[in-house]
Amino acid sequence: AFQTLDELLVQQKMNFKERVDADIKSIKNLSKMVCYLPNDQQAAIDLGASLVKNTNFDYLILADQQGNAISSNGMTLHLEHRSYFQTALAGETTLSQPRYSSVNHSLVIPLSTPILVNHKVVGVLAAAYKQSDLSELLLPSYGGRAFAIITDSQGTVIYSPKHQNLAYYQNNLIDSISQANVLQYDSLAEIRANVINQQSGHSLLSLHGDRLLLQYAPLGINQWYIFMIAPETVISQQADPILTDSALLTVFVFLLFLLLTLYTLHLQNLNSKEKIKRLRELEAVAYFDSLTGL
């Protein structure tokens, strides 16, 4: 059952990383097109609006070294105290924690990169996509009963599907897990330690009478984590036919191999008899005189 859940986790992780890697490549390419910072506000707005087209981003922000910024939809901003601005100003491209945006009045995930001219940082290009867009990447399985949750290294939820009972109690998934009883495998303390140390693991939980399988692993981005959660019955129902089919296939392959082995031995036996017969005929020709009978 955990192997099935782990396969789902790997697929979800791959989908998420591919999207983020593509977005990082996209914003880096866009920053190369911004070889100057327009002094004219309308020119900056027009530039941002043109660049944001055909991307996954909800909006772009163009900022100078002092943090004075303009968004692609015309809002003036001051980013000097924002961590993602400071990180980009230091020369790094970074994906930040979700935060409330005054630009579109929703939770967004900022992605920022430095604007370089002659290898010198002259400003910052930041992009944002809505946190809700992650639902397109982390699709639920088994009719929505198996789902993924992304957290940071402290267990704070970065993304979770709506109306999932384990994640709905509070904003920290590990605190939410404490509402359940650990039946087997990793304890709550072990889960906390593994997440801090970027280790994978799994656990079997009981919550409101349901037995839940929990599989978790590092996401490979910002020390974030991905948790896959599913009722044990759902995975077992899916896994049992697969195990049955695998067992039948194994028996079939074994019988086929046995028949081939027996057939090969039979052919070898026939071949050996034929060789002995021919050898005796050769011996008769060589050593027996048909005229004298000697």
GROMACS .gro file of C-alpha atoms in nm:
model
  294
    1ALA     CA    1   0.000   0.000   0.000
    2PHE     CA    2   0.281   0.242   0.086
    3GLN     CA    3   0.453   0.159  -0.243
    4THR     CA    4   0.139   0.266  -0.432
    5LEU     CA    5   0.121   0.587  -0.228
    6ASP     CA    6   0.490   0.653  -0.286
    7GLU     CA    7   0.439   0.621  -0.662
    8LEU     CA    8   0.163   0.883  -0.640
    9LEU     CA    9   0.392   1.107  -0.434
   10VAL     CA   10   0.675   1.079  -0.688
   11GLN     CA   11   0.437   1.173  -0.970
   12GLN     CA   12   0.298   1.473  -0.779
   13LYS     CA   13   0.650   1.584  -0.688
   14MET     CA   14   0.760   1.556  -1.051
   15ASN     CA   15   0.462   1.763  -1.171
   16PHE     CA   16   0.532   2.037  -0.917
   17LYS     CA   17   0.907   2.054  -0.983
   18GLU     CA   18   0.861   2.063  -1.359
   19ARG     CA   19   0.623   2.357  -1.325
   20VAL     CA   20   0.850   2.547  -1.086
   21ASP     CA   21   1.160   2.478  -1.297
   22ALA     CA   22   0.975   2.604  -1.604
   23ASP     CA   23   0.864   2.918  -1.418
   24ILE     CA   24   1.216   2.985  -1.294
   25LYS     CA   25   1.352   2.950  -1.646
   26SER     CA   26   1.073   3.177  -1.771
   27ILE     CA   27   1.139   3.462  -1.527
   28LYS     CA   28   1.513   3.441  -1.588
   29ASN     CA   29   1.451   3.473  -1.961
   30LEU     CA   30   1.218   3.767  -1.900
   31SER     CA   31   1.479   3.940  -1.683
   32LYS     CA   32   1.724   3.923  -1.975
   33MET     CA   33   1.475   4.118  -2.182
   34VAL     CA   34   1.464   4.391  -1.917
   35CYS     CA   35   1.805   4.540  -1.985
   36TYR     CA   36   1.696   4.876  -1.845
   37LEU     CA   37   1.450   5.015  -1.591
   38PRO     CA   38   1.214   5.263  -1.758
   39ASN     CA   39   1.194   5.597  -1.581
   40ASP     CA   40   0.851   5.653  -1.725
   41GLN     CA   41   0.586   5.482  -1.510
   42GLN     CA   42   0.355   5.406  -1.799
   43ALA     CA   43   0.642   5.257  -1.996
   44ALA     CA   44   0.720   5.026  -1.703
   45ILE     CA   45   0.353   4.920  -1.683
   46ASP     CA   46   0.339   4.855  -2.055
   47LEU     CA   47   0.662   4.658  -2.038
   48GLY     CA   48   0.536   4.440  -1.752
   49ALA     CA   49   0.198   4.387  -1.921
   50SER     CA   50   0.366   4.274  -2.242
   51LEU     CA   51   0.607   4.040  -2.064
   52VAL     CA   52   0.343   3.868  -1.850
   53LYS     CA   53   0.155   3.747  -2.156
   54ASN     CA   54   0.188   3.378  -2.238
   55THR     CA   55   0.327   3.296  -1.894
   56ASN     CA   56   0.187   3.114  -1.591
   57PHE     CA   57   0.218   3.430  -1.381
   58ASP     CA   58  -0.072   3.636  -1.254
   59TYR     CA   59   0.133   3.957  -1.266
   60LEU     CA   60   0.490   4.091  -1.279
   61ILE     CA   61   0.665   4.352  -1.067
   62LEU     CA   62   0.953   4.566  -1.189
   63ALA     CA   63   1.166   4.716  -0.908
   64ASP     CA   64   1.478   4.931  -0.888
   65GLN     CA   65   1.760   4.883  -0.636
   66GLN     CA   66   1.579   5.088  -0.372
   67GLY     CA   67   1.266   4.871  -0.391
   68ASN     CA   68   1.052   5.124  -0.576
   69ALA     CA   69   0.833   4.906  -0.793
   70ILE     CA   70   0.544   4.902  -1.037
   71SER     CA   71   0.322   4.603  -1.113
   72SER     CA   72   0.209   4.498  -1.459
   73ASN     CA   73  -0.145   4.605  -1.369
   74GLY     CA   74  -0.037   4.957  -1.269
   75MET     CA   75  -0.001   4.942  -0.889
   76THR     CA   76   0.289   5.124  -0.720
   77LEU     CA   77   0.470   4.918  -0.457
   78HIS     CA   78   0.760   4.945  -0.212
   79LEU     CA   79   0.951   4.619  -0.178
   80GLU     CA   80   1.258   4.723   0.016
   81HIS     CA   81   1.157   4.516   0.323
   82ARG     CA   82   1.031   4.211   0.135
   83SER     CA   83   1.256   3.906   0.174
   84TYR     CA   84   1.213   3.794  -0.186
   85PHE     CA   85   1.327   4.138  -0.304
   86GLN     CA   86   1.634   4.133  -0.080
   87THR     CA   87   1.726   3.782  -0.194
   88ALA     CA   88   1.698   3.875  -0.561
   89LEU     CA   89   1.893   4.197  -0.500
   90ALA     CA   90   2.171   3.976  -0.361
   91GLY     CA   91   2.180   3.795  -0.695
   92GLU     CA   92   1.965   3.486  -0.630
   93THR     CA   93   1.651   3.359  -0.797
   94THR     CA   94   1.411   3.238  -0.533
   95LEU     CA   95   1.062   3.097  -0.484
   96SER     CA   96   0.915   3.241  -0.163
   97GLN     CA   97   0.656   3.144   0.092
   98PRO     CA   98   0.293   3.226   0.007
   99ARG     CA   99   0.188   3.573   0.114
  100TYR     CA  100  -0.116   3.794   0.082
  101SER     CA  101  -0.091   4.022  -0.220
  102SER     CA  102  -0.231   4.373  -0.226
  103VAL     CA  103  -0.207   4.358  -0.604
  104ASN     CA  104  -0.473   4.093  -0.662
  105HIS     CA  105  -0.599   4.055  -0.303
  106SER     CA  106  -0.526   3.684  -0.278
  107LEU     CA  107  -0.255   3.447  -0.158
  108VAL     CA  108   0.030   3.434  -0.407
  109ILE     CA  109   0.368   3.264  -0.432
  110PRO     CA  110   0.633   3.520  -0.533
  111LEU     CA  111   0.916   3.426  -0.764
  112SER     CA  112   1.196   3.681  -0.799
  113THR     CA  113   1.518   3.716  -0.992
  114PRO     CA  114   1.783   3.988  -1.032
  115ILE     CA  115   1.796   4.213  -1.336
  116LEU     CA  116   2.155   4.216  -1.456
  117VAL     CA  117   2.334   4.467  -1.675
  118ASN     CA  118   2.700   4.387  -1.742
  119HIS     CA  119   2.686   4.126  -1.464
  120LYS     CA  120   2.573   4.391  -1.214
  121VAL     CA  121   2.238   4.381  -1.033
  122VAL     CA  122   2.043   4.694  -1.128
  123GLY     CA  123   1.698   4.587  -1.015
  124VAL     CA  124   1.460   4.300  -0.949
  125LEU     CA  125   1.196   4.130  -1.158
  126ALA     CA  126   0.934   3.955  -0.947
  127ALA     CA  127   0.641   3.742  -1.056
  128ALA     CA  128   0.352   3.588  -0.870
  129TYR     CA  129   0.105   3.315  -0.932
  130LYS     CA  130  -0.194   3.241  -0.717
  131GLN     CA  131  -0.160   2.976  -0.452
  132SER     CA  132  -0.484   2.827  -0.582
  133ASP     CA  133  -0.306   2.755  -0.913
  134LEU     CA  134  -0.125   2.470  -0.737
  135SER     CA  135  -0.448   2.274  -0.758
  136GLU     CA  136  -0.369   2.231  -1.129
  137LEU     CA  137  -0.042   2.060  -1.037
  138LEU     CA  138  -0.139   1.853  -0.734
  139LEU     CA  139  -0.438   1.669  -0.868
  140PRO     CA  140  -0.620   1.437  -0.625
  141SER     CA  141  -0.635   1.065  -0.704
  142TYR     CA  142  -0.890   0.794  -0.639
  143GLY     CA  143  -1.185   1.025  -0.670
  144GLY     CA  144  -1.027   1.294  -0.455
  145ARG     CA  145  -0.965   1.062  -0.159
  146ALA     CA  146  -0.588   1.058  -0.206
  147PHE     CA  147  -0.435   1.405  -0.206
  148ALA     CA  148  -0.110   1.596  -0.165
  149ILE     CA  149  -0.019   1.868   0.084
  150ILE     CA  150   0.290   2.090   0.061
  151THR     CA  151   0.450   2.232   0.375
  152ASP     CA  152   0.770   2.406   0.475
  153SER     CA  153   1.032   2.240   0.695
  154GLN     CA  154   0.836   2.335   1.008
  155GLY     CA  155   0.515   2.178   0.883
  156THR     CA  156   0.342   2.508   0.797
  157VAL     CA  157   0.097   2.438   0.517
  158ILE     CA  158   0.188   2.605   0.188
  159TYR     CA  159  -0.084   2.430  -0.009
  160SER     CA  160  -0.359   2.185   0.076
  161PRO     CA  161  -0.683   2.090  -0.099
  162LYS     CA  162  -0.996   2.235   0.054
  163HIS     CA  163  -1.217   2.033   0.286
  164GLN     CA  164  -0.960   1.766   0.368
  165ASN     CA  165  -1.014   1.676   0.732
  166LEU     CA  166  -0.649   1.615   0.826
  167ALA     CA  167  -0.530   1.954   0.702
  168TYR     CA  168  -0.837   2.151   0.793
  169TYR     CA  169  -0.777   2.186   1.166
  170GLN     CA  170  -0.496   2.438   1.155
  171ASN     CA  171  -0.224   2.586   0.941
  172ASN     CA  172   0.047   2.343   1.054
  173LEU     CA  173   0.013   1.992   0.917
  174ILE     CA  174   0.228   1.828   1.183
  175ASP     CA  175   0.010   1.988   1.452
  176SER     CA  176  -0.289   1.853   1.261
  177ILE     CA  177  -0.136   1.507   1.264
  178SER     CA  178  -0.122   1.530   1.643
  179GLN     CA  179  -0.504   1.522   1.631
  180ALA     CA  180  -0.477   1.165   1.499
  181ASN     CA  181  -0.351   0.848   1.663
  182VAL     CA  182  -0.036   0.695   1.517
  183LEU     CA  183  -0.103   0.323   1.477
  184GLN     CA  184   0.221   0.211   1.318
  185TYR     CA  185   0.553   0.320   1.170
  186ASP     CA  186   0.675   0.682   1.221
  187SER     CA  187   0.561   0.849   1.540
  188LEU     CA  188   0.475   1.219   1.558
  189ALA     CA  189   0.821   1.294   1.704
  190GLU     CA  190   0.988   1.096   1.424
  191ILE     CA  191   0.785   1.280   1.160
  192ARG     CA  192   0.893   1.616   1.308
  193ALA     CA  193   1.258   1.508   1.315
  194ASN     CA  194   1.251   1.365   0.962
  195VAL     CA  195   1.094   1.679   0.817
  196ILE     CA  196   1.356   1.900   0.984
  197ASN     CA  197   1.636   1.672   0.860
  198GLN     CA  198   1.493   1.637   0.506
  199GLN     CA  199   1.425   1.265   0.543
  200SER     CA  200   1.144   1.059   0.392
  201GLY     CA  201   0.905   0.838   0.585
  202HIS     CA  202   0.555   0.701   0.625
  203SER     CA  203   0.300   0.637   0.894
  204LEU     CA  204  -0.038   0.476   0.955
  205LEU     CA  205  -0.284   0.704   1.135
  206SER     CA  206  -0.631   0.675   1.281
  207LEU     CA  207  -0.860   0.978   1.258
  208HIS     CA  208  -1.235   0.978   1.326
  209GLY     CA  209  -1.239   0.602   1.281
  210ASP     CA  210  -1.057   0.615   0.946
  211ARG     CA  211  -0.720   0.452   0.892
  212LEU     CA  212  -0.504   0.689   0.689
  213LEU     CA  213  -0.179   0.617   0.510
  214LEU     CA  214   0.073   0.901   0.522
  215GLN     CA  215   0.377   0.915   0.292
  216TYR     CA  216   0.611   1.215   0.295
  217ALA     CA  217   0.935   1.324   0.127
  218PRO     CA  218   1.141   1.638   0.058
  219LEU     CA  219   1.012   1.833  -0.239
  220GLY     CA  220   1.360   1.947  -0.341
  221ILE     CA  221   1.260   2.316  -0.339
  222ASN     CA  222   1.322   2.558  -0.050
  223GLN     CA  223   1.333   2.267   0.197
  224TRP     CA  224   0.961   2.225   0.135
  225TYR     CA  225   0.788   1.892   0.190
  226ILE     CA  226   0.519   1.697   0.012
  227PHE     CA  227   0.280   1.472   0.202
  228MET     CA  228   0.054   1.217   0.033
  229ILE     CA  229  -0.247   1.108   0.236
  230ALA     CA  230  -0.508   0.844   0.152
  231PRO     CA  231  -0.747   0.611   0.336
  232GLU     CA  232  -0.595   0.266   0.373
  233THR     CA  233  -0.907   0.104   0.224
  234VAL     CA  234  -0.879   0.305  -0.097
  235ILE     CA  235  -0.520   0.204  -0.163
  236SER     CA  236  -0.583  -0.159  -0.058
  237GLN     CA  237  -0.881  -0.190  -0.291
  238GLN     CA  238  -0.664  -0.064  -0.572
  239ALA     CA  239  -0.363  -0.273  -0.477
  240ASP     CA  240  -0.543  -0.609  -0.426
  241PRO     CA  241  -0.641  -0.659  -0.793
  242ILE     CA  242  -0.290  -0.558  -0.895
  243LEU     CA  243  -0.139  -0.811  -0.653
  244THR     CA  244  -0.379  -1.079  -0.780
  245ASP     CA  245  -0.291  -1.004  -1.141
  246SER     CA  246   0.079  -1.002  -1.053
  247ALA     CA  247   0.047  -1.340  -0.880
  248LEU     CA  248  -0.137  -1.490  -1.179
  249LEU     CA  249   0.121  -1.348  -1.416
  250THR     CA  250   0.401  -1.493  -1.201
  251VAL     CA  251   0.237  -1.838  -1.203
  252PHE     CA  252   0.186  -1.816  -1.580
  253VAL     CA  253   0.549  -1.719  -1.641
  254PHE     CA  254   0.667  -2.000  -1.411
  255LEU     CA  255   0.456  -2.262  -1.592
  256LEU     CA  256   0.571  -2.133  -1.929
  257PHE     CA  257   0.933  -2.150  -1.817
  258LEU     CA  258   0.877  -2.503  -1.683
  259LEU     CA  259   0.723  -2.619  -2.012
  260LEU     CA  260   1.008  -2.465  -2.211
  261THR     CA  261   1.260  -2.634  -1.982
  262LEU     CA  262   1.091  -2.975  -2.018
  263TYR     CA  263   1.068  -2.933  -2.396
  264THR     CA  264   1.436  -2.839  -2.415
  265LEU     CA  265   1.534  -3.145  -2.209
  266HIS     CA  266   1.319  -3.363  -2.435
  267LEU     CA  267   1.492  -3.228  -2.746
  268GLN     CA  268   1.831  -3.281  -2.586
  269ASN     CA  269   1.736  -3.641  -2.504
  270LEU     CA  270   1.623  -3.708  -2.861
  271ASN     CA  271   1.941  -3.552  -2.991
  272SER     CA  272   2.153  -3.766  -2.761
  273LYS     CA  273   1.980  -4.085  -2.881
  274GLU     CA  274   2.030  -3.985  -3.242
  275LYS     CA  275   2.399  -3.919  -3.179
  276ILE     CA  276   2.443  -4.262  -3.013
  277LYS     CA  277   2.267  -4.433  -3.306
  278ARG     CA  278   2.493  -4.263  -3.561
  279LEU     CA  279   2.801  -4.340  -3.353
  280ARG     CA  280   2.714  -4.709  -3.350
  281GLU     CA  281   2.660  -4.705  -3.726
  282LEU     CA  282   3.003  -4.549  -3.773
  283GLU     CA  283   3.159  -4.809  -3.542
  284ALA     CA  284   2.995  -5.087  -3.743
  285VAL     CA  285   3.134  -4.949  -4.067
  286ALA     CA  286   3.478  -4.905  -3.915
  287TYR     CA  287   3.520  -5.230  -3.720
  288PHE     CA  288   3.276  -5.493  -3.867
  289ASP     CA  289   3.348  -5.695  -4.177
  290SER     CA  290   3.019  -5.794  -4.333
  291LEU     CA  291   3.184  -6.057  -4.558
  292THR     CA  292   3.349  -6.257  -4.281
  293GLY     CA  293   3.122  -6.152  -4.003
  294LEU     CA  294   3.426  -6.055  -3.795
   0.00000   0.00000   0.00000
